[in-house]
Phi, psi and omega in degrees: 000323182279353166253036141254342187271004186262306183323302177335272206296343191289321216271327165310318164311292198291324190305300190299301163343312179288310169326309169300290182321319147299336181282304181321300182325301196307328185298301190255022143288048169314328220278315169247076166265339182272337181284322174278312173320319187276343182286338197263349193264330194270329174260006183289281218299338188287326196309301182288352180244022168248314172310314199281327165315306178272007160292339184266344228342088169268142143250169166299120174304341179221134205284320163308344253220304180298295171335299149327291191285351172274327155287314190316299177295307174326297176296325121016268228274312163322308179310314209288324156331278215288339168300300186311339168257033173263148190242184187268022157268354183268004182334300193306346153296004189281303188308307154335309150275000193270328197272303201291308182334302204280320200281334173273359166298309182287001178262342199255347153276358254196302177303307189272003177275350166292282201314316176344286187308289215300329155358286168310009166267146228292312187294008165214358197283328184281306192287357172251351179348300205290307159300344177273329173313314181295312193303347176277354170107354178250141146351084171325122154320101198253097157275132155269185171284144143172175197272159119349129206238025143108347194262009203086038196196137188274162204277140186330287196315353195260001187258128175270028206318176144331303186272005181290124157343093172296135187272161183281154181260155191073226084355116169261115188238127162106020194221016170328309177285294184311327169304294166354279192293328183279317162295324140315282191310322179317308202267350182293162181263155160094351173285070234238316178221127180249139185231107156333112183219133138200204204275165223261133169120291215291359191112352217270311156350272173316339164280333213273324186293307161273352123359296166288343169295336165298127167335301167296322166297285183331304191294330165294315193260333189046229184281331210278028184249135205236127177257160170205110154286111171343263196086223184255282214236079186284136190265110186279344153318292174322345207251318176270004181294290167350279176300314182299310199280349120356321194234325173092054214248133156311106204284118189246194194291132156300156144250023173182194181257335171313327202288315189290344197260321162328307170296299176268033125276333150337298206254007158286318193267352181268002181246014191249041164300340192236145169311124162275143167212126187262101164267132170279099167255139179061056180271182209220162190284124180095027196224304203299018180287342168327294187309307188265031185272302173262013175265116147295118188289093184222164183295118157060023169283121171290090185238143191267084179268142171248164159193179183259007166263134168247175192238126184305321167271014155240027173321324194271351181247041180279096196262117165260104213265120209255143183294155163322148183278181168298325174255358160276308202301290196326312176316285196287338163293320207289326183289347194227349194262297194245135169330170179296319167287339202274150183253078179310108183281028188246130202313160160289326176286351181257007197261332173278352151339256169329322187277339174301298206303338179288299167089052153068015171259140188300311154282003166257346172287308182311281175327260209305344182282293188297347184263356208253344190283136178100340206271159224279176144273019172273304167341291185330297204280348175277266211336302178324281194310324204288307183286342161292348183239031177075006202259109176328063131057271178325326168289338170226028167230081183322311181355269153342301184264003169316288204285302182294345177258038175222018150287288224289333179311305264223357181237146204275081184296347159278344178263013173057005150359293191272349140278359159253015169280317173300327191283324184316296166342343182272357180275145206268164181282176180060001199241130191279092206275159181294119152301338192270356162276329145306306209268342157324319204252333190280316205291310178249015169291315194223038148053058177251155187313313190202171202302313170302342161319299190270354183271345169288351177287320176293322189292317187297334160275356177270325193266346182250015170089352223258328185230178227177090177258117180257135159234126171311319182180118202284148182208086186282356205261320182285321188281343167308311179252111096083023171252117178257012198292359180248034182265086181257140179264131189212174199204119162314120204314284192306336165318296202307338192276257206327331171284310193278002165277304185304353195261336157254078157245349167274146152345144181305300188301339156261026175264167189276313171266072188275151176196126202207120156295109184236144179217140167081224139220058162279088196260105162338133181343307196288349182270004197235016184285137160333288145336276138102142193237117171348129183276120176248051155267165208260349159256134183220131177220137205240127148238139174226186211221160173298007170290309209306137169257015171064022162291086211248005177044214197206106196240177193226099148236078194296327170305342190308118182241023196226105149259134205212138206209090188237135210224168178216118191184176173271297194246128185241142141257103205291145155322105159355279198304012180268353159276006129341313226269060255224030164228352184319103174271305189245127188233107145259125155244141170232137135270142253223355195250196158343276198263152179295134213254162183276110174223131206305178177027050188296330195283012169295328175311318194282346194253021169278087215270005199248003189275140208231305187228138174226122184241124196250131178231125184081078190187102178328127180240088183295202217252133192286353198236021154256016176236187194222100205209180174195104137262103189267351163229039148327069203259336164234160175217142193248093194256151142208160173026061174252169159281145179223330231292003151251340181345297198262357197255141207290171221209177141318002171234139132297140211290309123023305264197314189239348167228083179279352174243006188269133185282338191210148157232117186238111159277099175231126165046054168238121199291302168285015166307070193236011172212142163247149214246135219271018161273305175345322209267033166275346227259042238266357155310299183334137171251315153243130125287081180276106191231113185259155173023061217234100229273321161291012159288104160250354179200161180247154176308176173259331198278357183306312187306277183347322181299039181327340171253001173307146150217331166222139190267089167268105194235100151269141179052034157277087188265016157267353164298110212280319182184163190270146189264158163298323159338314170312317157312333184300016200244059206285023162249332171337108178270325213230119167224103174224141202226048194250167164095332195308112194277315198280009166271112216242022196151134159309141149296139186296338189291357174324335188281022179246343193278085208298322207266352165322120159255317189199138216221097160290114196216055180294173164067007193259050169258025148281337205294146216233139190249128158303182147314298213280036161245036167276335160309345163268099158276054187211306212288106201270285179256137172218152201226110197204169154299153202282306196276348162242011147278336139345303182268335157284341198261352173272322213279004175325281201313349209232319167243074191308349206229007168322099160281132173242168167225123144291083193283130158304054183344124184236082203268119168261122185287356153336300169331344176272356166303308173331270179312003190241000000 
């Protein structure tokens, strides 16, 4: 007990000590001043109930505890120190302490929900009540006179509780539509939880909030709309202290948390004569159990979640709310940019400059708005040039990147998470890139077991806001086996901005990562230096434009093991200097124009000997079996929307012979396919085969049987393919067989029956196809995936195939997919 009141009384010292410091600070720190105000603003109330504690002489209940919170302020008061000598030619330090700031905010929160507790203790809780309100961030209760209206609860009108909806602050510009739409949804019947989901920045706090200001919601919900802040690290004591005191209900000691939720449905159900709306703001990932905590049975009860998060099992009730359009975003710049009054001289083409450069988040319009109001037009035409040379908003708003880089807080740096958030950057802007060109690069970058590894890696950045995963056509049967090929990625631009900023903060030559934009022969400094110092990253990602002239000079990056290449042109040429790259795993190129591009010095590719995966997109592909070459640890090759049509036809080499380890070929959307050539079936390793959408395609080889380690067979929408050769019984290892979408296969091959190792035969849109006899022979075969009209013919073959499951699949088609091409 004498070492908590001695711990007590130090932390009663350094908490006031830290304060001075802060408040001084905040005076001469222009540089964090809106950051030390909200920290000085937020502990002044704390001060007189840490004093009035040891007057009590309470101690901290748990003597560790104290201890903590006494380095928290020690390391505090250092930070705040070391900000005060930064000076404002040291600006490229802000962020970094801006950053530093927010973690001491969020640790000093933490400090006042301990004071609290202890706050809370019975033999003081009534003379400090008032004061425990404030430190929590509420609102004292503005009681008026009045009686008791018999339920325990003082009459409504006299109450300002807590949880009352805080008005947005200022003018709400730009959200005409999503209110709509969010409200459509608030009022729909049979709707119990809406959840608001986008990326931190987007608004979603501020639609929720004016929301409630509408007429109509108010005349529904009346006093009965309940706020909440969330947060990070949510306290349910604190959440039900709120909701009761709200109303001015006697809050009494719980004895567990079943008991305080038992209670506050008790006084939930005496208000639910008027429709309830509960809002949750900023929950956080592993918190949504709140929602179903607090979802209560009650008539036409409402609960409003916003978060930076989505959540899976609330998917169908996802209200997602999308960066501004060009002319909401403009509203909402001009409103923060220019006074009310003012007659601004600044061109119209540079004020719209700047504002593209915001890329429609709202808080990136206010903030570059608000910081550009008043300033000369020479500011204006620097911010303007910096976005004409491809240059972020970020590099020259701290602000900004404080806040966006405390989305990034939130990822799992052991679970490598937050490199694959980083990798993102290597890929074009605007652009919807293939998950399965990601699980290439995660898979042997960081070395995961299976494909599905890295696509739970995706999920989890898809589940944080951070990426936006469109699927083309839902297929749950395909992602069971580990196939992604209708899986696509799009990213909000300033994330993406937000990766590649963060990846050049080391010396060119220590970063992990590269990512370099080329047009012309404009090459960054560091590539035309004479000296040149060995590159050691281990992603190197190149993009050009039909400017570039393929001058590629000559650089040294023996570590790379990811190279990505993204191009827009008829004609390519690869870089020399990738033969060099003699750690090289993963070679992706894509091309970004119409037509498939022509490409020179392909035979660099043959001298990669360490290379495990190549995936080529829009690209002439000659023939793998005229040279004379071994990528002997080759293990998958990737076409898409390629020319392939020598690809496969045998050659002076076997193909075998130059890919002797490779396991998978995935063939998508290549047009010109219409025979595949019988250097394939040399190839007698193979494990997979995919050739997908690939329409002009009419037979399959005869030589197709040779494949003896095939285990799985993919032709989905080859919809000229006429039949399966008899050959395909040689196919005694096959688990996975799909044919759906093939139209013109009018009959099963009879040798089907031999493929003894069939687990599962996917044949949606295959509703002519014809079953021989001999498929009463698969006895292995557990699932089929068919049409309403050729399931009939499976349900006789029940008898025969005991262990037979059929599904009648529903087409879950996103016509997004016309995206892909433009």
């Amino acid at each position: 007990m004498a070492a908590g009141l001695i711990g007590g009384a130090a932390l009663g010292a350094g908490f006031g000590e830290l304060l001075r410091v802060i408040v001084e600070a905040s005076k001469t720190a222009a540089m964090f001043r809106d950051n030390l105000e909200e920290l000085a603003s937020m502990l002044s109330p704390i001060e007189p109930v840490i004093k009035e504690i040891q007057s009590f002489n309470k101690a901290f209940d748990k003597e560790y505890e104290t201890e903590q919170l006494v380095e928290i302020v020690k390391r505090g008061k250092k930070l705040v120190t070391k900000c005060c000598k930064i000076r404002r030619w040291d600006i490229i330090k802000k962020p970094y302490y801006s950053h530093k700031l927010l973690g001491l905010k969020k640790s000093l929160e933490r400090f006042c929900q301990i004071v609290m507790q202890t706050h809370q203790a019975r033999d003081i809780k009534e003379v400090l009540f008032e004061t425990k309100e404030i430190s929590v961030g509420i609102r004292k209760l503005s009681l008026k006179e009045g009686s008791s209206n018999g339920n325990g609860m003082c009459n409504q009108a006299a109450v300002m509780g807590p949880c009352r909806v805080p008005e947005p602050r200022g003018r709400v510009l730009g959200f005409d539509e999503p209110l709509k739409e969010l409200k459509v949804k608030l009022l729909k019947d049979g709707v119990s939880v809406i959840i608001v989901s986008a990326p931190g920045g987007s608004g979603k706090t501020t639609l929720v909030k004016q929301l409630c200001q509408d007429e109509e919601v108010k005349g529904k919900y009346e006093d009965n709309i309940f706020y909440v802040s969330v947060s990070k690290t949510p306290n349910m004591e604190l959440i039900f202290q709120k909701l009761l005191q709200a109303k001015d209900y006697a809050v009494p000691e719980f004895q567990n948390e079943e008991d305080g939720l038992n209670y506050l449905e008790q006084k939930f159900r005496q208000l639910a004569s008027v429709p309830i709306l509960l809002i949750l703001d900023d929950v956080w990932p592993g918190y949504e159990f709140l929602v179903h905590k607090l979802k209560f049975e009650l008539p036409d009860y409402k609960i409003l979640v916003t978060s930076r998060f989505a959540f899976p099992r609330f998917n169908d009730c996802t209200y997602c709310l999308k960066p501004l359009n060009d002319d909401n975003a403009m509203t909402l710049f001009r409103h923060n940019a220019f006074l009310q009054n003012g007659n601004p001289c600044i061109p119209e083409d540079i004020v719209k400059k700047v504002m593209k450069s915001c890329k429609g988040l709202p808080l990136a319009l206010e903030v570059v708005g608000r910081s550009l109001c008043g300033q000369p037009v020479a500011m204006w035409l620097k911010q303007a040039k910096q976005h004409s040379k491809g240059l972020s908003i970020l590099h020259s708003n701290t602000d900004l990147l404080a806040y966006l880089q405390s989305t990034l807080d939130t990822l799992d740096d052991e679970a490598g998470i937050k490199d694959c958030y980083l990798d993102l950057g290597s890929f074009p802007e605007d652009h919807q890139t293939p998950a399965t060109a990601l699980i290439d690069m995660w898979v042997e970058q960081y070395q995961l077991d299976e494909d599905c590894d890295a696509f739970i890696k995706l999920h989890e950045l898809s589940i944080r806001n951070l990426v936006n995963l469109v699927v083309m056509r839902k297929d749950d049967a395909s992602e069971a086996d580990s196939f992604y090929n209708d899986h696509f990625v799009m990213q909000h631009d300033l994330l993406r901005e937000l990766a590649i900023y963060q990846s050049s903060f080391n010396p060119i030559e220590q970063r992990r990562r590269i990512i370099v934009e080329l047009s012309r022969n404009n090459f960054p400094n560091w590539w035309l230096e004479e000296k040149q110092q060995p590159l050691g990253a281990h992603l190197f990602s190149i993009s050009t434009d039909e400017t570039f002239s393929y001058n590629w000079g000559y650089i040294q990056a023996p570590e790379v093991e990811v190279l990505v290449l993204n191009f827009r042109a008829k004609n390519y040429v690869l870089p020399v200097f990738m033969e060099k790259m003699d750690k090289l795993k993963v070679l992706i190129a894509m091309n970004n124009s119409i037509y498939p591009a022509e490409v020179s010095n392909f035979q660099l590719v043959y001298s990669l000997s360490n290379l495990k995966r190549i995936r080529l997109e829009k690209v002439s592909v000659p023939s793998f079996s005229t040279s004379s070459f071994q990528l002997k640890n080759l293990r998958k090759i990737s076409l898409v929307m390629c020319n392939i049509s020598q690809a496969f036809e045998k050659g002076t080499n076997k193909m075998s012979d130059n890919f002797p380890n490779l396991l998978e070929i995935d063939i998508d959307y290549c047009d010109d396919l219409m025979e595949l050539g019988e250097g394939l079936c040399d190839i007698v390793q193979l494990m997979k085969l995919s050739i997908t959408n690939c329409h002009k395609l009419r037979a399959l080889p005869e030589g197709i049987g040779k494949l003896v380690n095939l285990e799985v067979l993919r032709l989905t929408s080859c919809t000229d393919l006429m039949a399966l050769p008899e050959t395909i019984g040689g196919l005694s290892q096959l688990t996975i067989l799909d044919i759906s979408d093939c139209l013109s296969i009018k009959n099963l091959p009879t040798r089907i029956g031999e493929l003894h190792n069939l687990t599962k035969l996917s044949m949606r849109g295959c509703s002519s196809c014809n079953l021989p006899s001999t498929i009463t022979k698969l006895q292995h075969l557990k699932d089929v995936i068919c049409d309403e009209e050729t399931a009939y013919q499976w349900e006789f073959l029940k008898s025969y195939l005991t262990n037979l499951k059929v599904t009648v699949h529903e087409q879950d088609i996103n016509l997004n997919w016309l995206q892909i091409f433009v």
